[in-house]
Short mmCIF file of C-alpha atoms in Angstrom, two decimals:
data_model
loop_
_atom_site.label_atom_id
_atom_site.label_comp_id
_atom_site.label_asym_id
_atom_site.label_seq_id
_atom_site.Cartn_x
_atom_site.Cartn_y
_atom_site.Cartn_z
CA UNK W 1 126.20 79.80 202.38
CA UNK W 2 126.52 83.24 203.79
CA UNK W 3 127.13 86.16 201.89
CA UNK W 4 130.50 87.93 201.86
CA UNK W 5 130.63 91.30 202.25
CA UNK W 6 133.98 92.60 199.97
CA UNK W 7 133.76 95.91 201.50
CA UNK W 8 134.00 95.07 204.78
CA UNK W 9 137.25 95.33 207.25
CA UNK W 10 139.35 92.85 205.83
CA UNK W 11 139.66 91.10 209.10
CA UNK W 12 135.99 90.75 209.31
CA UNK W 13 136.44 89.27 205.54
CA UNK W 14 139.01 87.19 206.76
CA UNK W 15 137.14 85.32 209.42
CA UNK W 16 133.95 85.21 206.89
CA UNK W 17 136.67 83.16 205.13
CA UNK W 18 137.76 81.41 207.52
CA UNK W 19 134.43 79.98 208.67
CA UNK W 20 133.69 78.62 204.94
CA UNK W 21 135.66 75.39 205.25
CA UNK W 22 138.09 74.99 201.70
CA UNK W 23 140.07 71.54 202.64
CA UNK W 24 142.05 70.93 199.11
CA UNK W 25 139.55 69.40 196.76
CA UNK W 26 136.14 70.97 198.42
CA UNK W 27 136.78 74.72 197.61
CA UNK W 28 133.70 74.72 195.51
CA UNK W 29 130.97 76.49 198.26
CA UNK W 30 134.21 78.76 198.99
CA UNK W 31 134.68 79.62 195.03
CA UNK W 32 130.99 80.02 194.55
CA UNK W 33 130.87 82.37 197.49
CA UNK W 34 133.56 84.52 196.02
CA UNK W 35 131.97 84.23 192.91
CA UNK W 36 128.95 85.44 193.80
CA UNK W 37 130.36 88.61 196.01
CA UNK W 38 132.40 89.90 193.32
CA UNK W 39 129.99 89.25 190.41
CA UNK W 40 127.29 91.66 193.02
CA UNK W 41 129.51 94.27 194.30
CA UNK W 42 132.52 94.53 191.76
CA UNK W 43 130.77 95.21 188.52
CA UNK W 44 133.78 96.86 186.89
CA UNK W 45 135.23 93.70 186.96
CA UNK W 46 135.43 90.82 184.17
CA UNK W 47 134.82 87.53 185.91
CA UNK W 48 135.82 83.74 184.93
CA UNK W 49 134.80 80.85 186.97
CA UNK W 50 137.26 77.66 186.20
CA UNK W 51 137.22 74.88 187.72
CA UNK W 52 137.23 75.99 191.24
CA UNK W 53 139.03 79.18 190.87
CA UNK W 54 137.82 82.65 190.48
CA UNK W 55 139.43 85.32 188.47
CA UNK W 56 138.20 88.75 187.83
CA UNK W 57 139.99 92.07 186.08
CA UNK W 58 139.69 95.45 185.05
CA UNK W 59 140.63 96.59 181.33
CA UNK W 60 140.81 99.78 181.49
CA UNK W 61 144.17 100.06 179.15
CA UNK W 62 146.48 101.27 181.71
CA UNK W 63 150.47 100.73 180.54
CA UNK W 64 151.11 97.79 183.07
CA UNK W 65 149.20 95.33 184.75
CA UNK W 66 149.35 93.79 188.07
CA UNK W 67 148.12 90.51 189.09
CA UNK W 68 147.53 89.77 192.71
CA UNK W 69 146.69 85.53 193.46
CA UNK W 70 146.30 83.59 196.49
CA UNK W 71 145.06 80.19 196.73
CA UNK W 72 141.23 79.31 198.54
CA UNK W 73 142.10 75.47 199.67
CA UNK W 74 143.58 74.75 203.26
CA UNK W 75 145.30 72.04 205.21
CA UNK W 76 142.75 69.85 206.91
CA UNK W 77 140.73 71.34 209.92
CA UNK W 78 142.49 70.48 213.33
CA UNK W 79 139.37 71.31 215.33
CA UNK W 80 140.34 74.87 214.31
CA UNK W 81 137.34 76.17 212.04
CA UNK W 82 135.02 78.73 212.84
CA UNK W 83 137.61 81.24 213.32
CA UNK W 84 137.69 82.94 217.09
CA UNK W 85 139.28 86.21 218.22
CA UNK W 86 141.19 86.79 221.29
CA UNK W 87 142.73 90.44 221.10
CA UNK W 88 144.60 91.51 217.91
CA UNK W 89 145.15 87.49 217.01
CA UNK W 90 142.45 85.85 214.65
CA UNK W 91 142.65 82.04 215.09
CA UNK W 92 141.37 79.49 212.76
CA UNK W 93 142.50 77.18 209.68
CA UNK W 94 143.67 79.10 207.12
CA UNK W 95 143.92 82.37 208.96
CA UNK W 96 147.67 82.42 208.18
CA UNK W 97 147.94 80.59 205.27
CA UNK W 98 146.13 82.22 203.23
CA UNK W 99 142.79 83.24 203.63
CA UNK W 100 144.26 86.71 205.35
CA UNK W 101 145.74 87.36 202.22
CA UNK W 102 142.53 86.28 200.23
CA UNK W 103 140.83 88.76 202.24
CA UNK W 104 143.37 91.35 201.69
CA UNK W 105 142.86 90.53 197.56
CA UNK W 106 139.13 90.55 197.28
CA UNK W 107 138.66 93.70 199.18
CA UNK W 108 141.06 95.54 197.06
CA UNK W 109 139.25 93.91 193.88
CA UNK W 110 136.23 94.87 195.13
CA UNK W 111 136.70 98.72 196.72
CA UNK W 112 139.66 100.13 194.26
CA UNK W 113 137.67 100.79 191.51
CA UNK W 114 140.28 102.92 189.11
CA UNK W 115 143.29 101.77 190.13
CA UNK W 116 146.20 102.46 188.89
CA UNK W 117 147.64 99.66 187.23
CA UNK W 118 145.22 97.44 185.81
CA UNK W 119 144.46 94.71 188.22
CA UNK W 120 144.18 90.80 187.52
CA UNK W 121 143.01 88.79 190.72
CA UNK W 122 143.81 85.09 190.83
CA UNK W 123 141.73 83.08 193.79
CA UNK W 124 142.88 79.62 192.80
CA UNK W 125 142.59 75.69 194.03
CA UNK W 126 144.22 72.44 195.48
CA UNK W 127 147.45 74.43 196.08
CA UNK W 128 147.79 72.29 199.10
CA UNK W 129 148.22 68.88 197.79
CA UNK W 130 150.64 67.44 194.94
CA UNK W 131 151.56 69.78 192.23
CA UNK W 132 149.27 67.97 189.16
CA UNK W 133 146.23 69.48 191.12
CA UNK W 134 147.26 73.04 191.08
CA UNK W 135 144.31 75.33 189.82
CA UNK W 136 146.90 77.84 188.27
CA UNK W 137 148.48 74.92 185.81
CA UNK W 138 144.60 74.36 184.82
CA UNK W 139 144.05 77.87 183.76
CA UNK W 140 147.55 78.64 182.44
CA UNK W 141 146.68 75.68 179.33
CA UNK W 142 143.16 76.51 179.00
CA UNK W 143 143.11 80.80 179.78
CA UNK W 144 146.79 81.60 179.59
CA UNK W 145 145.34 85.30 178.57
CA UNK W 146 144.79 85.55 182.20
CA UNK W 147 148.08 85.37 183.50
CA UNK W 148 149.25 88.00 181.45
CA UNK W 149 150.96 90.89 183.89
CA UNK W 150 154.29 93.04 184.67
CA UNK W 151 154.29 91.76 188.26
CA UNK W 152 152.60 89.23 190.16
CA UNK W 153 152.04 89.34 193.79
CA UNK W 154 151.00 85.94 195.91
CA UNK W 155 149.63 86.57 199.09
CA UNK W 156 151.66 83.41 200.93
CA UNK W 157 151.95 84.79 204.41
CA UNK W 158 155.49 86.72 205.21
CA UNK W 159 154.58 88.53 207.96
CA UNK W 160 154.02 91.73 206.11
CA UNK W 161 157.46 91.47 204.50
CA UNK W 162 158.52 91.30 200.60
CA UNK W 163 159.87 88.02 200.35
CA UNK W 164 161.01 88.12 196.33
CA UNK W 165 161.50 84.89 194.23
CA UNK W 166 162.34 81.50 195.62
CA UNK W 167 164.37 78.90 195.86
CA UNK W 168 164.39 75.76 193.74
CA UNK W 169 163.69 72.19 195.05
CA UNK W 170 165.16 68.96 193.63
CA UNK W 171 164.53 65.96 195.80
CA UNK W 172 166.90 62.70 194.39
CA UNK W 173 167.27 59.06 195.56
CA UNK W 174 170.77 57.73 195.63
CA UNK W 175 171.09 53.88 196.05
CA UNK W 176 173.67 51.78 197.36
CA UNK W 177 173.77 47.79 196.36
CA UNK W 178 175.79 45.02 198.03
CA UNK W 179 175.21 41.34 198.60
CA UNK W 180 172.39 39.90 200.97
CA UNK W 181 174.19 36.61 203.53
CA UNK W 182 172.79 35.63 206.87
CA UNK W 183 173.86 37.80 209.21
CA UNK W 184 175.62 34.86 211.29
CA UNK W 185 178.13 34.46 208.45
CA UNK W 186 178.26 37.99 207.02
CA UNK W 187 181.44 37.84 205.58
CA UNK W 188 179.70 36.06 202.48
CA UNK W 189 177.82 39.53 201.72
CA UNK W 190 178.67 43.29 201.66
CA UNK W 191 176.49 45.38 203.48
CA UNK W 192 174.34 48.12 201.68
CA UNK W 193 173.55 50.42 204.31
CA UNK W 194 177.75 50.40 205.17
CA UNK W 195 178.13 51.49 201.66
CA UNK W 196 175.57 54.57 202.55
CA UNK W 197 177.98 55.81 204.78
CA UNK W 198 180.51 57.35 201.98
CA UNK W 199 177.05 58.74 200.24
CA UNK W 200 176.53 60.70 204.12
CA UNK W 201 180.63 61.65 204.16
CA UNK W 202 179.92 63.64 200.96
CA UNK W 203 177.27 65.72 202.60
CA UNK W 204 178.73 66.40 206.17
CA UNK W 205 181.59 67.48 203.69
CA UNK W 206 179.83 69.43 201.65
CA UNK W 207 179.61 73.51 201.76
CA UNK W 208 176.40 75.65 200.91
CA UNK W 209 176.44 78.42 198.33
CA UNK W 210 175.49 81.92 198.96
CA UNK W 211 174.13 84.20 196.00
CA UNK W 212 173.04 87.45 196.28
CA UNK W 213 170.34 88.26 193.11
CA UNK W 214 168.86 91.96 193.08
CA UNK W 215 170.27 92.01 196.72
CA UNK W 216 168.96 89.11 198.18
CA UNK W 217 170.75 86.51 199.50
CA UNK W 218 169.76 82.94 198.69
CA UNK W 219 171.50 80.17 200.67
CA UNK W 220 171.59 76.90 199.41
CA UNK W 221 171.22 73.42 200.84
CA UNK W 222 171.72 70.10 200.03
CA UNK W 223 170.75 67.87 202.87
CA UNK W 224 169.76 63.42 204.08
CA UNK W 225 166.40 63.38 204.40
CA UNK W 226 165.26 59.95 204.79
CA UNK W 227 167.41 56.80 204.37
CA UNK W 228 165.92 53.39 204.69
CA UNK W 229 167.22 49.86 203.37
CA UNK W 230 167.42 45.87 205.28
CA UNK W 231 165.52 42.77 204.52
CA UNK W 232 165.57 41.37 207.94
CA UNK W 233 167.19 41.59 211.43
CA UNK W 234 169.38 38.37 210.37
CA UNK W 235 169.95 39.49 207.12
CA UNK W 236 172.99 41.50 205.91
CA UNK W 237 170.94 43.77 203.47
CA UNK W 238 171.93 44.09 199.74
CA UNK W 239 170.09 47.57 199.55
CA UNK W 240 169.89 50.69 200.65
CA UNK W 241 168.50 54.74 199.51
CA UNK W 242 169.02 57.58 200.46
CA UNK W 243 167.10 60.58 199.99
CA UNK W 244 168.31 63.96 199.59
CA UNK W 245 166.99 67.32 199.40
CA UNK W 246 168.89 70.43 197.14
CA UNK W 247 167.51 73.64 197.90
CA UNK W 248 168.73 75.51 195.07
CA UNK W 249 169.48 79.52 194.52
CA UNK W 250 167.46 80.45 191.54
CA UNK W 251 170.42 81.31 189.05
CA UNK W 252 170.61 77.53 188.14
CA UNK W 253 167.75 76.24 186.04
CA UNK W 254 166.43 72.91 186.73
CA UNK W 255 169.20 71.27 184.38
CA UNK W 256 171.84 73.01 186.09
CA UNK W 257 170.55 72.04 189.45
CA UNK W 258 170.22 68.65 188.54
CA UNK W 259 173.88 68.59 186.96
CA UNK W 260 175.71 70.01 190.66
CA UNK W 261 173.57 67.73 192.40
CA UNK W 262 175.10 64.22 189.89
CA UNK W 263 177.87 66.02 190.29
CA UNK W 264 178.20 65.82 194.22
CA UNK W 265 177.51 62.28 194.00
CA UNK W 266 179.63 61.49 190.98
CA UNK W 267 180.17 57.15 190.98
CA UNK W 268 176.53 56.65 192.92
CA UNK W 269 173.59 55.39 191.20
CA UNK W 270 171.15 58.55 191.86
CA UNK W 271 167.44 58.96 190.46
CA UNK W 272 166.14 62.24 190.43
CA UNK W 273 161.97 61.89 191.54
CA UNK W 274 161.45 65.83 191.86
CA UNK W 275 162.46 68.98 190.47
CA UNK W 276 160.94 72.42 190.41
CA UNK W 277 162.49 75.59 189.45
CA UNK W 278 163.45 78.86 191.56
CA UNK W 279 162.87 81.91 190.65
CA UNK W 280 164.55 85.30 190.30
CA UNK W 281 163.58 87.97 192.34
CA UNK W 282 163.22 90.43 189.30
CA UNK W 283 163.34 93.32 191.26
CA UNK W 284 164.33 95.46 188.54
CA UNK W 285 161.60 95.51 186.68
CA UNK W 286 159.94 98.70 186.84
CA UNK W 287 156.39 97.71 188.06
CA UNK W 288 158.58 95.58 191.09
CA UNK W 289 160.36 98.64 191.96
CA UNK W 290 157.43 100.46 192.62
CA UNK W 291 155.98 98.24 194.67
CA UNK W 292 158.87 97.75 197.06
CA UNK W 293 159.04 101.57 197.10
CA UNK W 294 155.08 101.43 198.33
CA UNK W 295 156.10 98.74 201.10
CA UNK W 296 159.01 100.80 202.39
CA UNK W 297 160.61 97.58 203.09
CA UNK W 298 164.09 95.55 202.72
CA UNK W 299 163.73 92.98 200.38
CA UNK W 300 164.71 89.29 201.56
CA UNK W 301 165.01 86.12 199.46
CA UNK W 302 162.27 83.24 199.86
CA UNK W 303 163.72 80.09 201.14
CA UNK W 304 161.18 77.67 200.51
CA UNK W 305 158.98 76.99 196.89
CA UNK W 306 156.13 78.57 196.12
CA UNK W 307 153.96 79.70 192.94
CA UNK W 308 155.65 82.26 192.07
CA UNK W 309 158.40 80.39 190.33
CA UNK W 310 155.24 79.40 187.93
CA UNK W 311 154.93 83.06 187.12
CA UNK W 312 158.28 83.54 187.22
CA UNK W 313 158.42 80.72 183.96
CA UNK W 314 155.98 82.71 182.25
CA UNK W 315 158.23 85.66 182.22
CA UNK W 316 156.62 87.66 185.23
CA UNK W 317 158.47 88.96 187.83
CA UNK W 318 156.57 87.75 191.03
CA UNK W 319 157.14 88.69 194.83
CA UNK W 320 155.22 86.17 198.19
CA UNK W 321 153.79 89.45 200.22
CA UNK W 322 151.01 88.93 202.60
CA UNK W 323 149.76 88.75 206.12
CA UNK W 324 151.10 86.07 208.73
CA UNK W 325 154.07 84.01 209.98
CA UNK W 326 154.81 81.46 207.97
CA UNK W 327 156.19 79.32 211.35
CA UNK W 328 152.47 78.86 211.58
CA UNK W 329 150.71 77.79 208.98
CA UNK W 330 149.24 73.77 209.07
CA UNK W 331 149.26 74.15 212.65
CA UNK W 332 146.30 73.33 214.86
CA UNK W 333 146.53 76.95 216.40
CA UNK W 334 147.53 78.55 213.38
CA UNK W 335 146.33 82.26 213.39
CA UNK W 336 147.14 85.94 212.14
CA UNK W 337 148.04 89.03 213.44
CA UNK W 338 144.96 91.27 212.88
CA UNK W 339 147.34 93.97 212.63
CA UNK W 340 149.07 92.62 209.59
CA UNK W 341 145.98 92.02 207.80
CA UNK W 342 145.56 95.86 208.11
CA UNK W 343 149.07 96.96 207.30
CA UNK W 344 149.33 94.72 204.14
CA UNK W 345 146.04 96.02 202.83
CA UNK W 346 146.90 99.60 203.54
CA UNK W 347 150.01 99.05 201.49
CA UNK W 348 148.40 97.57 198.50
CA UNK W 349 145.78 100.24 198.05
CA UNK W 350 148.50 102.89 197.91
CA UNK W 351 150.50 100.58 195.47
CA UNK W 352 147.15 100.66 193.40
CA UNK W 353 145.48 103.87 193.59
CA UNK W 354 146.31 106.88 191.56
CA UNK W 355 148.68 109.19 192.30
CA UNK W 356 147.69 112.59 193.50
CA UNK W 357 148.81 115.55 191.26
#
């Protein structure tokens, strides 16, 4: 395993990254790796290894705290890993998402030594794959210490821009029931998938909320996205479900989500299989403010899930910041600005380091 060098160009740190493959479930030579660099050249850092994630932070008794996490696992390799460069674009699995921002992380951890907020980093596993996996949900039972901060920052790639909060996701199954017949005489049976139609009418009817938190605007959406139901092609089918997808602003909890949502479909047998919470942008907590005020930059609300809205139930206000468009991340030629990488590090080492006086 080769060894990283922290305080190297963060691109260069990137690609070192990049070339260690971390497919969800076979971080560990990654984790070690990390490990190892920070326990060598960060040695005014407390370190934890758990599981296969990696934390390290200063104490140094400073008033607030900052935590800055990013997750080591990636998508699958697509023929994409080593990394390669061509210009200012660095191409390989994970470049975007989120091994830039990993980069980005360790160098800080490693290089700003008295910063001015104490500093928590979080490199963390199997954020890839279902949600039971997650490395943070490990160490939030067993070293919930750890997560303690006044602002959390994860590195999911936003091309350079403060994406704050996120939207929650509720994914429910709404079934329809008639009476199976042979389709030669079907006017013995009542058709199932028919029935779906009326469940469909209800959401081409239905209108989106807007809702603008800390001035960003979340937009919600409540949209089919699978149906599937028949027995045979000669049998009228006495069953049918439809799938459907709320994206939710994070005002509503989970029980208020799940409430519109029964609500909509009010006389349908629905079964909700998946909820998780939003979360609020808190950008009026004072450590948040001066971060936004270090990235010179507009605010926007986060559309899709991520971990923040785990921090966010902890009580932390939590931003996504990082290097890379999102458009491309799982792709086969997923890769990153080189640019950004350099921007977004630039901006969270004057977010850290003492002020002049």
């Amino acid at each position: 395993m080769p060894a990283l060098d922290l305080t190297a160009d963060p691109v260069d740190l990137c690609a070192a990254l990049v070339d260690v493959p971390s497919v969800s479930g076979a971080e560990g030579p990654l984790a070690d790796a990390v490990e190892r660099a920070l326990r060598e050249q960060a040695p005014h850092l407390e370190l934890l290894r758990s599981g296969d994630a990696v934390l390290a932070r200063t104490n140094l008794g400073r008033e607030r705290r900052v935590l800055l996490a990013g997750h080591l696992d990636t998508v699958p390799i697509a023929d994409n890993v080593p990394s390669r460069r061509d210009g200012d674009l660095l191409y390989g699995c994970g470049t975007t998402d989120m091994k830039s921002g990993d980069a980005v992380i360790a160098h800080l951890a490693a290089t700003v030594t008295e910063p001015r907020h104490d500093l928590t980093v979080v490199f963390y596993e199997c954020e890839e794959v279902e949600a039971a996996r997650n490395g943070l949900l490990r160490i939030e039972r067993e070293h919930r210490d750890w997560l303690q901060a006044d602002l959390a920052i994860l590195s999911e790639p936003t091309n350079a821009g403060v994406e704050a909060g996120c939207q929650g996701t509720l994914r429910a199954e709404i079934t329809t029931r008639g009476r199976r017949a042979h389709s030669a005489r079907s006017w013995h049976g009542t058709n199932a998938i028919h029935a779906a139609a009326a469940v469909l009418d209800r959401l081409g009817a239905y209108t989106a909320r807007e809702v603008d938190i800390d001035g960003c605007v979340f937009r919600e959406g409540l949209q089919a996205v699978r149906i599937g139901g028949g027995v045979a092609m000669n049998v009228v089918p006495d069953e049918c479900v439809v799938t459907v997808n709320f994206r939710f602003a994070p005002d509503r909890d989970a029980a208020a989500a799940e409430a519109h949502v029964r609500e909509v479909f009010d006389g349908f047998d629905l079964a909700v299989t998946d909820l998780a919470p939003g979360a609020l942008p808190g950008l009026g907590e004072p450590a948040a403010g001066e971060f936004i005020a270090a990235t010179g930059a507009t605010p926007s609300a986060k559309f899709g899930w991520t971990d923040v809205s785990r921090f966010a139930a902890l009580g932390i206000p939590a931003v996504n910041y990082g290097p890379g468009d999102p458009n491309l991340a799982h792709t086969r030629e997923e890769h990153v600005d080189t640019r950004q990488i350099t921007d977004t590090a630039a901006v969270l080492r004057r977010f850290l380091s003492p002020q002049e006086r």
